[in-house]
mmCIF file of C-alpha atoms and ligand atoms in Angstrom:
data_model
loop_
_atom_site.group_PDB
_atom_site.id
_atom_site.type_symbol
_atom_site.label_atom_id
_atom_site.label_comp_id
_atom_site.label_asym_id
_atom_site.label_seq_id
_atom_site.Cartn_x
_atom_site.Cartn_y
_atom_site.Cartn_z
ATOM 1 C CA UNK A 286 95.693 122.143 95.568
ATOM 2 C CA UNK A 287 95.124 119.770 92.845
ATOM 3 C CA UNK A 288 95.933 116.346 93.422
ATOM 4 C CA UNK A 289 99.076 115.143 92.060
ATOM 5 C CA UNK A 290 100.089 111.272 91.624
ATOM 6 C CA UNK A 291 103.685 110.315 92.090
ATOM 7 C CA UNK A 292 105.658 106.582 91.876
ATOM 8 C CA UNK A 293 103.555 104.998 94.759
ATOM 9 C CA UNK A 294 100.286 105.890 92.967
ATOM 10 C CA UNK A 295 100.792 103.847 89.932
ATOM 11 C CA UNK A 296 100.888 100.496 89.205
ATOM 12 C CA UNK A 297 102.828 99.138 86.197
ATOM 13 C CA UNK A 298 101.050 95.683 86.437
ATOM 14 C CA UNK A 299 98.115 97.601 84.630
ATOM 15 C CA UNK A 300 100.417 97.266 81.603
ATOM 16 C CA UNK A 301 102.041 93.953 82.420
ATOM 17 C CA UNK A 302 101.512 91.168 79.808
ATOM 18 C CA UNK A 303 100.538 93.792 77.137
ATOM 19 C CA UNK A 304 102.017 94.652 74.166
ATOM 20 C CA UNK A 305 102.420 98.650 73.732
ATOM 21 C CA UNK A 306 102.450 100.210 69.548
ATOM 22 C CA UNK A 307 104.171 103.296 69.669
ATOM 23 C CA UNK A 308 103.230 104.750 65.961
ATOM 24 C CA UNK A 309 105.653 107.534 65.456
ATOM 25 C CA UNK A 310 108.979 107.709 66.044
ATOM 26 C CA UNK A 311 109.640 111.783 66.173
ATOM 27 C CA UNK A 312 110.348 113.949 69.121
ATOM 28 C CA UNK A 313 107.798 112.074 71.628
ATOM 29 C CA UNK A 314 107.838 108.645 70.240
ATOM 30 C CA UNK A 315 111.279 108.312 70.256
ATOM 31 C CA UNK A 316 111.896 109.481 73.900
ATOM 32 C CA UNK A 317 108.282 107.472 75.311
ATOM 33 C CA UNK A 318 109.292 104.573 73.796
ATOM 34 C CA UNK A 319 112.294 104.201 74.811
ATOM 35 C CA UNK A 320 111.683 105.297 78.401
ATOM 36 C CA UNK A 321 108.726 102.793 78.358
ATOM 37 C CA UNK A 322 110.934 99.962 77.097
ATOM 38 C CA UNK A 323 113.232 100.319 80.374
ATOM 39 C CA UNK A 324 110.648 100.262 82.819
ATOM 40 C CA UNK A 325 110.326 96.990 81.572
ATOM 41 C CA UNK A 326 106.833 97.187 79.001
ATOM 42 C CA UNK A 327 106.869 95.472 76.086
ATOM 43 C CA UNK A 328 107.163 98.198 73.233
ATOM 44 C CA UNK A 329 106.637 97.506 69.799
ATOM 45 C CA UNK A 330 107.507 100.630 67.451
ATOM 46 C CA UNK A 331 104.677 101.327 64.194
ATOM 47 C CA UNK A 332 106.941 103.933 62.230
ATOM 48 C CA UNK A 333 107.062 104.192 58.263
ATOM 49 C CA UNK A 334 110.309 102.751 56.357
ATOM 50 C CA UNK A 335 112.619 105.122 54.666
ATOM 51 C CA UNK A 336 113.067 108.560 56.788
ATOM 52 C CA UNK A 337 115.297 109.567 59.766
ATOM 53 C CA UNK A 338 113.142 108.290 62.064
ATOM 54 C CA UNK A 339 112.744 104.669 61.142
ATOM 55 C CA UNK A 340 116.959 104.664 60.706
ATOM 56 C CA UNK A 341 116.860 106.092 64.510
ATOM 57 C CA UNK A 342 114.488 103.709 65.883
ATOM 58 C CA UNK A 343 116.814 100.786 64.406
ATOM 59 C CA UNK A 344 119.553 102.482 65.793
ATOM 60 C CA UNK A 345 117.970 102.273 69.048
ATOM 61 C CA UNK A 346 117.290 98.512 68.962
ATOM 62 C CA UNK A 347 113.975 98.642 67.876
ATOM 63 C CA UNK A 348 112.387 96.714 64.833
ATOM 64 C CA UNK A 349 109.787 99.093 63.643
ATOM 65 C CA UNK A 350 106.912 97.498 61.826
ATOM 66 C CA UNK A 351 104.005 99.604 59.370
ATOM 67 C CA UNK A 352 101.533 100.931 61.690
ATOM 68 C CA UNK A 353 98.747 98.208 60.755
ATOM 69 C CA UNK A 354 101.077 95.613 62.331
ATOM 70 C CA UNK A 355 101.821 97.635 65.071
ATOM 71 C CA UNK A 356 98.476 98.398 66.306
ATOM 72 C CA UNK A 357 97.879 94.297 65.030
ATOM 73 C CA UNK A 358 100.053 93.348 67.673
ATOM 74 C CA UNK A 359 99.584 95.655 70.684
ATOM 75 C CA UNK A 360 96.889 96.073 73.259
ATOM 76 C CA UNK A 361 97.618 99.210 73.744
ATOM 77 C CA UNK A 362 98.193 101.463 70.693
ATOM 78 C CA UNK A 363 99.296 104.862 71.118
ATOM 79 C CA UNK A 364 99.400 107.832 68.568
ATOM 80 C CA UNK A 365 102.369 109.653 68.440
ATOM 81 C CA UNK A 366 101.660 111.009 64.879
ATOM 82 C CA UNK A 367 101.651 114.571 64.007
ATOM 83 C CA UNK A 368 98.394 115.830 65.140
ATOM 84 C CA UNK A 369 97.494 116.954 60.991
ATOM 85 C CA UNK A 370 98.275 113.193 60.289
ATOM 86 C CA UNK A 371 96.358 111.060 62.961
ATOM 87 C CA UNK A 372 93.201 110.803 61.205
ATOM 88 C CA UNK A 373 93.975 109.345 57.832
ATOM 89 C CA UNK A 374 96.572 106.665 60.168
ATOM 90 C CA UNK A 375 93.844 106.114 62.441
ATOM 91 C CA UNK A 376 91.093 105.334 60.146
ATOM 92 C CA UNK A 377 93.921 103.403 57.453
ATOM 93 C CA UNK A 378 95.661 101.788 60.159
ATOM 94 C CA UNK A 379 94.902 101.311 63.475
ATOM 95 C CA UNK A 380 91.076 101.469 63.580
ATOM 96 C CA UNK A 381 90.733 97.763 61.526
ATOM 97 C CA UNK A 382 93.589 96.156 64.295
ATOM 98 C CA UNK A 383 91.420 97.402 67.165
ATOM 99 C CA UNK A 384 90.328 94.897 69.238
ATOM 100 C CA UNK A 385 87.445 94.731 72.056
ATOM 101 C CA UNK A 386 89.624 95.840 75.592
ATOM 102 C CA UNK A 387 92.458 97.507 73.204
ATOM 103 C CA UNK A 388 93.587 101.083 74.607
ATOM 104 C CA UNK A 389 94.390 104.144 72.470
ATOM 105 C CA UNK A 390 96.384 106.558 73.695
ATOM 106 C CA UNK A 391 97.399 110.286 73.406
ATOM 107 C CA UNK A 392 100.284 112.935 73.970
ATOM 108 C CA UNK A 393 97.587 115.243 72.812
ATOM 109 C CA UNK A 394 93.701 115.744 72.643
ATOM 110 C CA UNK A 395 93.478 117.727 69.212
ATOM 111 C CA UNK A 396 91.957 114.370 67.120
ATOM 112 C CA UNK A 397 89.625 113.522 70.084
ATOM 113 C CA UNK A 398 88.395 116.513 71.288
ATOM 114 C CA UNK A 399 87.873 118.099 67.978
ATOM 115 C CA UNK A 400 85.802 114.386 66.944
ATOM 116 C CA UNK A 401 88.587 113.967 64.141
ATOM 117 C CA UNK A 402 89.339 110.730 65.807
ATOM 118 C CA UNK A 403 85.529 108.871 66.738
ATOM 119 C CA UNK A 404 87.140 105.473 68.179
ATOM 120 C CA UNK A 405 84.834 102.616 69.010
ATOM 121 C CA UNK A 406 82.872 102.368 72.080
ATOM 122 C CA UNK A 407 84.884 98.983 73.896
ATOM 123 C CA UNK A 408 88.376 100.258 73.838
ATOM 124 C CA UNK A 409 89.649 102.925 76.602
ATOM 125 C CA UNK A 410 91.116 106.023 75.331
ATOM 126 C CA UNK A 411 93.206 107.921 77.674
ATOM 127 C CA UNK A 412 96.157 110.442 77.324
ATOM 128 C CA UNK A 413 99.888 110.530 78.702
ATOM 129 C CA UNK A 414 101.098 114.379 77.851
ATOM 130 C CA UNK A 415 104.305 115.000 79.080
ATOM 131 C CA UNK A 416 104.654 118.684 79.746
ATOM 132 C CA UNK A 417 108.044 119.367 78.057
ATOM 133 C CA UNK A 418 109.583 118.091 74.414
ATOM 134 C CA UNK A 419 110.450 114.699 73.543
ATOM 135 C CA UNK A 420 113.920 115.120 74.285
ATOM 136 C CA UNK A 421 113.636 116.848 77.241
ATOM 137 C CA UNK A 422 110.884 113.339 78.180
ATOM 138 C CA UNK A 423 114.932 111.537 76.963
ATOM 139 C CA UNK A 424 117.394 113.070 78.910
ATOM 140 C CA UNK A 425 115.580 113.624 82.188
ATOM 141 C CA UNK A 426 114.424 109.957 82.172
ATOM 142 C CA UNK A 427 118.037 108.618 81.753
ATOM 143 C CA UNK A 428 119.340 111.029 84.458
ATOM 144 C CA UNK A 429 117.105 109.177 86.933
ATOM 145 C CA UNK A 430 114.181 111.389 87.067
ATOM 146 C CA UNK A 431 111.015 112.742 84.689
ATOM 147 C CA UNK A 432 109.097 115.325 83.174
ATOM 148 C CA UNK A 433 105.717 116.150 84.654
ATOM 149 C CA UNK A 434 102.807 114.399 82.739
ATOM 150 C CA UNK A 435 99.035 114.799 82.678
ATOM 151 C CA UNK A 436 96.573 112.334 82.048
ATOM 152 C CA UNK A 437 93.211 112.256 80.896
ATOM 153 C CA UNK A 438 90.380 109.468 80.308
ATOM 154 C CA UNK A 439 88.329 109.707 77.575
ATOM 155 C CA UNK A 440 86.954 106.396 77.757
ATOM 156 C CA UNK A 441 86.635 103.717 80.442
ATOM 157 C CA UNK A 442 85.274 100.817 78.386
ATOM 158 C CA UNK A 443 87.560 98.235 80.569
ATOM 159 C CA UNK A 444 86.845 100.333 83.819
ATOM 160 C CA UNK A 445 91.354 100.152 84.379
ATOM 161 C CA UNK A 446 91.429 103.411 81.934
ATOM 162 C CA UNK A 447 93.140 105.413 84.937
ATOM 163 C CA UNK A 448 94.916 102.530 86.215
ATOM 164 C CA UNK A 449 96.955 102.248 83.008
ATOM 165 C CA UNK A 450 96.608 106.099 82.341
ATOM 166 C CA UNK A 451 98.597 106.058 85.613
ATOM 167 C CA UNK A 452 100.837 102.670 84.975
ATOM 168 C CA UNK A 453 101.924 104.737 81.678
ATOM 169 C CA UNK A 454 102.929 107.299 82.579
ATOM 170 C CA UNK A 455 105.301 105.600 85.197
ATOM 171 C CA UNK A 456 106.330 103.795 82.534
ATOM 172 C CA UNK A 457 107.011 107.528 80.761
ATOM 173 C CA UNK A 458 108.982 108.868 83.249
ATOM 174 C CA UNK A 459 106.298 111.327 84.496
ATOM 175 C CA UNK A 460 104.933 109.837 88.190
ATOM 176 C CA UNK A 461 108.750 110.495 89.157
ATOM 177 C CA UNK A 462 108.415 113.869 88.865
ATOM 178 C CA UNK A 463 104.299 114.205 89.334
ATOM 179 C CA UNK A 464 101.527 113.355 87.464
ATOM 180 C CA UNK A 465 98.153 115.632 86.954
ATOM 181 C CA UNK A 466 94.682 114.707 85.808
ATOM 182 C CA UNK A 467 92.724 116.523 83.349
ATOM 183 C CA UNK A 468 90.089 116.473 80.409
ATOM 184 C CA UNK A 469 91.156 116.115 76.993
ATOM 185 C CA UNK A 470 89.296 119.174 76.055
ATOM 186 C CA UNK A 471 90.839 120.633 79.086
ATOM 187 C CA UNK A 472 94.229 119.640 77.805
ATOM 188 C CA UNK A 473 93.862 120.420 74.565
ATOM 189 C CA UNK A 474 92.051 124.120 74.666
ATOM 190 C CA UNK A 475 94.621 125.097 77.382
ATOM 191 C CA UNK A 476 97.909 123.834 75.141
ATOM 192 C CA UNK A 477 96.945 125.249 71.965
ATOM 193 C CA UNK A 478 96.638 129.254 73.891
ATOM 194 C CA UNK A 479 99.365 128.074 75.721
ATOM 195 C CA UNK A 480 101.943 127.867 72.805
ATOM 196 C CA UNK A 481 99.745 130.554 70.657
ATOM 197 C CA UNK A 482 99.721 133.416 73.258
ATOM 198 C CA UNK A 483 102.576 132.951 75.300
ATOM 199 C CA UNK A 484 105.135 130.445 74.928
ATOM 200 C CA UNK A 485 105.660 130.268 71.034
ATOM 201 C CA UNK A 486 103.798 132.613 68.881
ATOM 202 C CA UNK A 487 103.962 135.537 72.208
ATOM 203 C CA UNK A 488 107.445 135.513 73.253
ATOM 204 C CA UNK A 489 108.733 135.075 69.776
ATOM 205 C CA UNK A 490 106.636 138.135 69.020
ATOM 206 C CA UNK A 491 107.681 140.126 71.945
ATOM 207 C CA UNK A 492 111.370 139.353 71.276
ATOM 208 C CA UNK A 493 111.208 140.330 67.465
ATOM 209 C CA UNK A 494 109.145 143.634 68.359
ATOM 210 C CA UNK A 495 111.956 144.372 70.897
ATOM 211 C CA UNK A 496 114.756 143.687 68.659
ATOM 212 C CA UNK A 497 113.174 145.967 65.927
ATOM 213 C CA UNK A 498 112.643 148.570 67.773
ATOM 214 C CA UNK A 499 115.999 148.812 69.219
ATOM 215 C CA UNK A 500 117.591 148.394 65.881
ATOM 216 C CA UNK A 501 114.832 150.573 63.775
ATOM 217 C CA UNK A 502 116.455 153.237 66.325
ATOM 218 C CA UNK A 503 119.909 152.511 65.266
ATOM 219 C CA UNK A 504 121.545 150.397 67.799
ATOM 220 C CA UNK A 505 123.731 147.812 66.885
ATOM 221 C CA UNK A 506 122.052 144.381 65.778
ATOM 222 C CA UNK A 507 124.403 141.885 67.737
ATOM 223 C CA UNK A 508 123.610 144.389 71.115
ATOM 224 C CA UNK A 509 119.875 144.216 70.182
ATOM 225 C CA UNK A 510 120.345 140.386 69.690
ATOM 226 C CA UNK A 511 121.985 139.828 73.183
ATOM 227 C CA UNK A 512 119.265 142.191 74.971
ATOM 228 C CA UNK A 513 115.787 141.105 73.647
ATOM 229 C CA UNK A 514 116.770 137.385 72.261
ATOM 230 C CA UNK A 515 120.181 135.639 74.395
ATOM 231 C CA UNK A 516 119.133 136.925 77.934
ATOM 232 C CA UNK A 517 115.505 135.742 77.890
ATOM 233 C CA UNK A 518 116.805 132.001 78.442
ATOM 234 C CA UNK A 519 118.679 133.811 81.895
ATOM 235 C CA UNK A 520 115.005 135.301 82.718
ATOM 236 C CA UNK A 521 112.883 132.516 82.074
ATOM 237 C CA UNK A 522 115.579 130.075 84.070
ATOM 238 C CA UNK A 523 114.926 132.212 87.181
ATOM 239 C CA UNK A 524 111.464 132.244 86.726
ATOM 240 C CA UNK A 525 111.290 128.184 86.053
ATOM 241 C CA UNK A 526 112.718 127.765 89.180
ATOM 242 C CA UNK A 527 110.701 130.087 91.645
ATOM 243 C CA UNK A 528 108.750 131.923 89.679
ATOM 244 C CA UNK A 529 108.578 135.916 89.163
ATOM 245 C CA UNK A 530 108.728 136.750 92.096
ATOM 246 C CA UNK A 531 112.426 134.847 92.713
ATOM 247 C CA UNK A 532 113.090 136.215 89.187
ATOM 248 C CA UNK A 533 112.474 139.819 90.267
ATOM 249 C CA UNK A 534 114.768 138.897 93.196
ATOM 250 C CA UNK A 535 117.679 138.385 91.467
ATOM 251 C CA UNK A 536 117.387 141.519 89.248
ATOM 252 C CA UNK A 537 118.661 144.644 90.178
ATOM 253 C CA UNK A 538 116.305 147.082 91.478
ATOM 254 C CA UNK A 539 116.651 149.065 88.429
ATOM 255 C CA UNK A 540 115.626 146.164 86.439
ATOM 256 C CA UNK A 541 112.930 145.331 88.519
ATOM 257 C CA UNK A 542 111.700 149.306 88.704
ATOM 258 C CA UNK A 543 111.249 148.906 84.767
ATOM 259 C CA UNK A 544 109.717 145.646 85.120
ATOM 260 C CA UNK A 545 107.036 146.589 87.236
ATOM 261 C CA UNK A 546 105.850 149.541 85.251
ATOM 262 C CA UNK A 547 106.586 149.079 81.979
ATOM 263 C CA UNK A 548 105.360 145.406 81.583
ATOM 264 C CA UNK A 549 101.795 147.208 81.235
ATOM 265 C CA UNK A 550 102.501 149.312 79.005
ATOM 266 C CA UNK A 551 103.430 146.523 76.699
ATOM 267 C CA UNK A 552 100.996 143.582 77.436
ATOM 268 C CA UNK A 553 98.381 145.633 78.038
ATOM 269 C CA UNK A 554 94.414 145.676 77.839
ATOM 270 C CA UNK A 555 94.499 145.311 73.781
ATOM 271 C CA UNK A 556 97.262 142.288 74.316
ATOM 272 C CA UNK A 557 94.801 140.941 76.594
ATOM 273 C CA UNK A 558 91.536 141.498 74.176
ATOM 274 C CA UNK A 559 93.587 139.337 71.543
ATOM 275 C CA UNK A 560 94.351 136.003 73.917
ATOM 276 C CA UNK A 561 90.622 136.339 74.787
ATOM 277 C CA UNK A 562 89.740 136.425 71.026
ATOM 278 C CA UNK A 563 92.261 133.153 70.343
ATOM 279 C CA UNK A 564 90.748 131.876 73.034
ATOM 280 C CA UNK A 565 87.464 131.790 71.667
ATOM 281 C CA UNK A 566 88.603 130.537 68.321
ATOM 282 C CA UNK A 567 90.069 127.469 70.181
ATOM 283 C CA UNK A 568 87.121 126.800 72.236
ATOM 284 C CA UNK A 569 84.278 126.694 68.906
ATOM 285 C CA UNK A 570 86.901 124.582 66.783
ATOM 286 C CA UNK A 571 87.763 127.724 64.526
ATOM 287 C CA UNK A 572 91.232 127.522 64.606
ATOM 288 C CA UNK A 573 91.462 123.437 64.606
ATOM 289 C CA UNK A 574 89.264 123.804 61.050
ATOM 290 C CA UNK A 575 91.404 126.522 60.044
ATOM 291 C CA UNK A 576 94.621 124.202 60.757
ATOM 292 C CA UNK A 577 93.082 121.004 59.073
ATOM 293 C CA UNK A 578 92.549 123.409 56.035
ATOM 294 C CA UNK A 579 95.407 124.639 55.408
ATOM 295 C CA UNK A 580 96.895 121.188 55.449
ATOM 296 C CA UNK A 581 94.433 120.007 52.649
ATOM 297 C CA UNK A 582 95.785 122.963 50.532
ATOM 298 C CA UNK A 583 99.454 122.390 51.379
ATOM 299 C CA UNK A 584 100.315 124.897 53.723
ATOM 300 C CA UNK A 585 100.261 128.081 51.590
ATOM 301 C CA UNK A 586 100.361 130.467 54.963
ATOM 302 C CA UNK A 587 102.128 128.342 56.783
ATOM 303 C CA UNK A 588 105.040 127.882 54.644
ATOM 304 C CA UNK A 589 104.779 131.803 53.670
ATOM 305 C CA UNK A 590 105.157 133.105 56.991
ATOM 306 C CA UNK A 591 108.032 130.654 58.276
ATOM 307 C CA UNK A 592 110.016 131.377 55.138
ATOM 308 C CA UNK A 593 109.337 135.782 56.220
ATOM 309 C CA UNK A 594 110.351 134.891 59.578
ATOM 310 C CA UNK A 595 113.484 132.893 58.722
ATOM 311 C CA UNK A 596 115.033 135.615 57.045
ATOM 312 C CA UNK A 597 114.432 137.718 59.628
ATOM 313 C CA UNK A 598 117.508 139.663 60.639
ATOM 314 C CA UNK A 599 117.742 138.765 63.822
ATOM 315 C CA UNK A 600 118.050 135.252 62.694
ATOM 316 C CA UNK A 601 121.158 135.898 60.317
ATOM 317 C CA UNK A 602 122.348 137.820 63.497
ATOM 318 C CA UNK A 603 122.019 135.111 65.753
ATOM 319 C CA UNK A 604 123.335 132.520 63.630
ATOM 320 C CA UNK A 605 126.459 134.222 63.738
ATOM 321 C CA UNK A 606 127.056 135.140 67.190
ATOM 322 C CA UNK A 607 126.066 131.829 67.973
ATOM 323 C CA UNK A 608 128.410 130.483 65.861
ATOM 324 C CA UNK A 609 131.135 131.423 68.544
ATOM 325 C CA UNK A 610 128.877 130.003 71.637
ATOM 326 C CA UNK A 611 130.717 127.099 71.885
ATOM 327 C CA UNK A 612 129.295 126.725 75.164
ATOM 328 C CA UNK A 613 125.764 126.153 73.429
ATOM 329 C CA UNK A 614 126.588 122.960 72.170
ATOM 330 C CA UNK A 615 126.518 121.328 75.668
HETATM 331 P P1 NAD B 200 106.947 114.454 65.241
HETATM 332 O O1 NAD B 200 106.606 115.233 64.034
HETATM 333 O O2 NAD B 200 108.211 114.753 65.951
HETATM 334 O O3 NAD B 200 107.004 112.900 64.884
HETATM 335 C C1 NAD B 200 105.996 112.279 64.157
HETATM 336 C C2 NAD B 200 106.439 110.931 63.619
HETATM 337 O O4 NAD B 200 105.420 110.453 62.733
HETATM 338 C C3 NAD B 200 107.741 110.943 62.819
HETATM 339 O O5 NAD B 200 108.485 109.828 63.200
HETATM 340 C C4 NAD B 200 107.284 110.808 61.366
HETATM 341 O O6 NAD B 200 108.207 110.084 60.571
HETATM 342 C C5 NAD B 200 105.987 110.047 61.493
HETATM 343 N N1 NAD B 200 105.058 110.435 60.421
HETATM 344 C C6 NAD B 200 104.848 111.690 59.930
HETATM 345 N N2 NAD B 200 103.908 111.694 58.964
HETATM 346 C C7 NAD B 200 103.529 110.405 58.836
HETATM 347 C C8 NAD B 200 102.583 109.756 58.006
HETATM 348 N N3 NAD B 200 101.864 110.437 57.107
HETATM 349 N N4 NAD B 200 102.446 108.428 58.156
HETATM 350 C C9 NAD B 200 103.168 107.733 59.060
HETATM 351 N N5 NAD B 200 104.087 108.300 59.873
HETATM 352 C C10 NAD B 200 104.252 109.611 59.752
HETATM 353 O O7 NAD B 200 105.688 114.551 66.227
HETATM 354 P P2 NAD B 200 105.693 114.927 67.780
HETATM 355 O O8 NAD B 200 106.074 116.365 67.958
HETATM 356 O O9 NAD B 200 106.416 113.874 68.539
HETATM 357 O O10 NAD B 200 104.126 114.845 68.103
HETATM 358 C C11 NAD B 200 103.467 113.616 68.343
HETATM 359 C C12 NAD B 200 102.291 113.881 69.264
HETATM 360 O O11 NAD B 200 102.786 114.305 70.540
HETATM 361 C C13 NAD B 200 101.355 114.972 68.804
HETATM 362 O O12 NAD B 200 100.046 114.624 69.195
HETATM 363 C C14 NAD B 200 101.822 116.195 69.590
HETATM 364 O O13 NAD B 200 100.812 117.166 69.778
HETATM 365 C C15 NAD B 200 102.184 115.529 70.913
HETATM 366 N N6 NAD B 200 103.118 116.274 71.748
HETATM 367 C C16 NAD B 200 104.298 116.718 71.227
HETATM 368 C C17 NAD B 200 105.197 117.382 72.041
HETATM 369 C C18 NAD B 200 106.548 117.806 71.517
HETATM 370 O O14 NAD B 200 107.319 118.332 72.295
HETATM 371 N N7 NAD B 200 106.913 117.612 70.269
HETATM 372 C C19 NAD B 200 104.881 117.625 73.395
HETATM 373 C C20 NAD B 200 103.686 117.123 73.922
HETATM 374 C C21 NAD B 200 102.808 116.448 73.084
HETATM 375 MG MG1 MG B 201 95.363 95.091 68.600
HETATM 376 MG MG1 MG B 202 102.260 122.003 74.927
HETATM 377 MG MG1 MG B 203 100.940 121.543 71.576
HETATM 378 MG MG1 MG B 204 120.486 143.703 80.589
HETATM 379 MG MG1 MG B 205 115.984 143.101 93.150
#
């Protein structure tokens, strides 16, 4: 079992007396700084003027300065810029305001790991990933406990890098509800597949090929909508909390019948060819050049494809029937 570091294993003194540059205010900025800010850190927020989140970061008591001054000011500077954007910031912005001892710090490994990012050799550079999104890293953290984090050290130019990987993520929210240690390339190679082949780019796959079929063969949309797209959130709950095997528990044995022999028919040896081959383009850097290209060209395939998929029909379908969830709201 891997070892796992909780409250007692960190040490906020690490941070104590520094100043700590959030640069971003978006999903993870917004919830890590302020999470950071009541664990008692010093938190100053680097976010551009004029945009939602520089109006939300005011709103939540902050005084956001340009990122320059923000990394100026802190000892430890951490980038919570979209990953497409870090570079150009980096090299603009933070890398002239690094100072000898400084720490820069991650949610992600893509700009490291992929040498987008080449910092200098006397600051640490460690990562704080919570393993959920920034709102989730909110909420949880005001109701008294945390998401899970993982760290990862880069760098140990002070010879403290874990100390304050550690103190950080306490400061997070993440040692309350356990804290992991891994590499950034580990990190990052693992959370690209992760959201490519299963969590983002699979299940939205698997519930679109589901919901075709079952409408292709003349069933009703909203039925199709509530079967393949509503009652995954029901499935995945059960599994979140004990797995598949509490999932298949709760099923009836009809359900679970189909489940264990039809899965393979689905997900099958060809599914399993194509993680392998995303895999691979992860691991040699194929897919981070093929990312960091299409934002040089302004998103051509990107934007094509999102704009298909939003006018999918199950999307006009489920804007509708959600539309009298009131119960979704909350
Ligand atoms: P985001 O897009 O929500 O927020 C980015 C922030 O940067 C915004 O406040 C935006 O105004 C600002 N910004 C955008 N372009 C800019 C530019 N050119 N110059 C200056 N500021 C600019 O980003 P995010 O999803 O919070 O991701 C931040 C980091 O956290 C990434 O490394 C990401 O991989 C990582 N991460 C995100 C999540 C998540 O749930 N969103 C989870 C784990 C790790
Ligand atoms: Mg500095
Ligand atoms: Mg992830
Ligand atoms: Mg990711
Ligand atoms: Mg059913
Ligand atoms: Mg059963």
């Amino acid at each position: 079992m891997v070892k796992m570091y909780y409250n007692e294993d960190a040490d906020l003194k690490y941070l104590e007396g520094k100043k700590v540059a959030v640069i971003g205010y978006g999903s993870q900025g917004h919830a890590q700084a302020q999470n950071m800010r009541e664990a008692g850190l010093d938190v100053i927020v680097g976010q551009r003027k004029g945009g939602a989140s520089y109006e939300q970061a005011v709103a939540d008591g902050f005084k956001p300065v340009s990122a320059a001054e923000a990394a100026k000011q802190a000892d430890v500077i951490q980038v919570l810029l979209p990953d497409e954007v870090q570079k150009k910031v980096y090299y603009n912005d933070i890398e002239p305001n690094l100072e000898a001892g400084n720490a820069l710090v991650f949610s992600h490994g893509f700009n490291i790991h992929f040498e987008q990012i080449l910092p200098p050799t006397d600051v640490d550079v460690y990562m704080v990933a919570p393993k959920g999104p920034g709102h989730l890293v909110r909420r949880v953290y005001e109701d008294g406990s945390g998401v899970p984090c993982l760290i990862a050290i880069y760098q140990d130019a002070t010879g403290d890098a874990k100390e304050k990987a550690l103190a950080h993520a306490k400061g997070v929210g993440g040692t309350r509800a356990g804290v992991i240690e891994t590499s950034f390339k580990e990190e990052t190679e693992t959370d690209l597949f992760g959201e490519q082949a299963v969590l983002c780019g699979g299940a939205s796959e698997l519930v679109r090929a589901g919901f075709e079929t079952l409408v292709d063969a003349g069933y009703q949309p909203e039925i199709a909508y509530f079967e393949c797209l509503h009652e995954l959130k029901l499935i995945v709950d059960l599994m979140y909390e004990g797995g598949i095997a509490t999932m298949r528990d709760s099923i009836s044995d009809t359900a679970e019948y189909g489940d264990l022999i039809a899965g393979k028919q689905v997900i099958n040896d060809k599914s399993r060819e194509a993680m392998q081959k995303l895999l691979k383009d992860i691991q040699t850097g194929e897919f981070a050049k093929q990312w960091l290209l299409e934002n040089q060209v302004g998103r051509p395939a990107y934007s094509k494809r999102k704009e298909i998929d939003a006018n999918h029909q199950i999307e006009q379908v489920g804007e509708k029937l959600r539309s009298k969830m009131n119960w979704i709201e909350e």
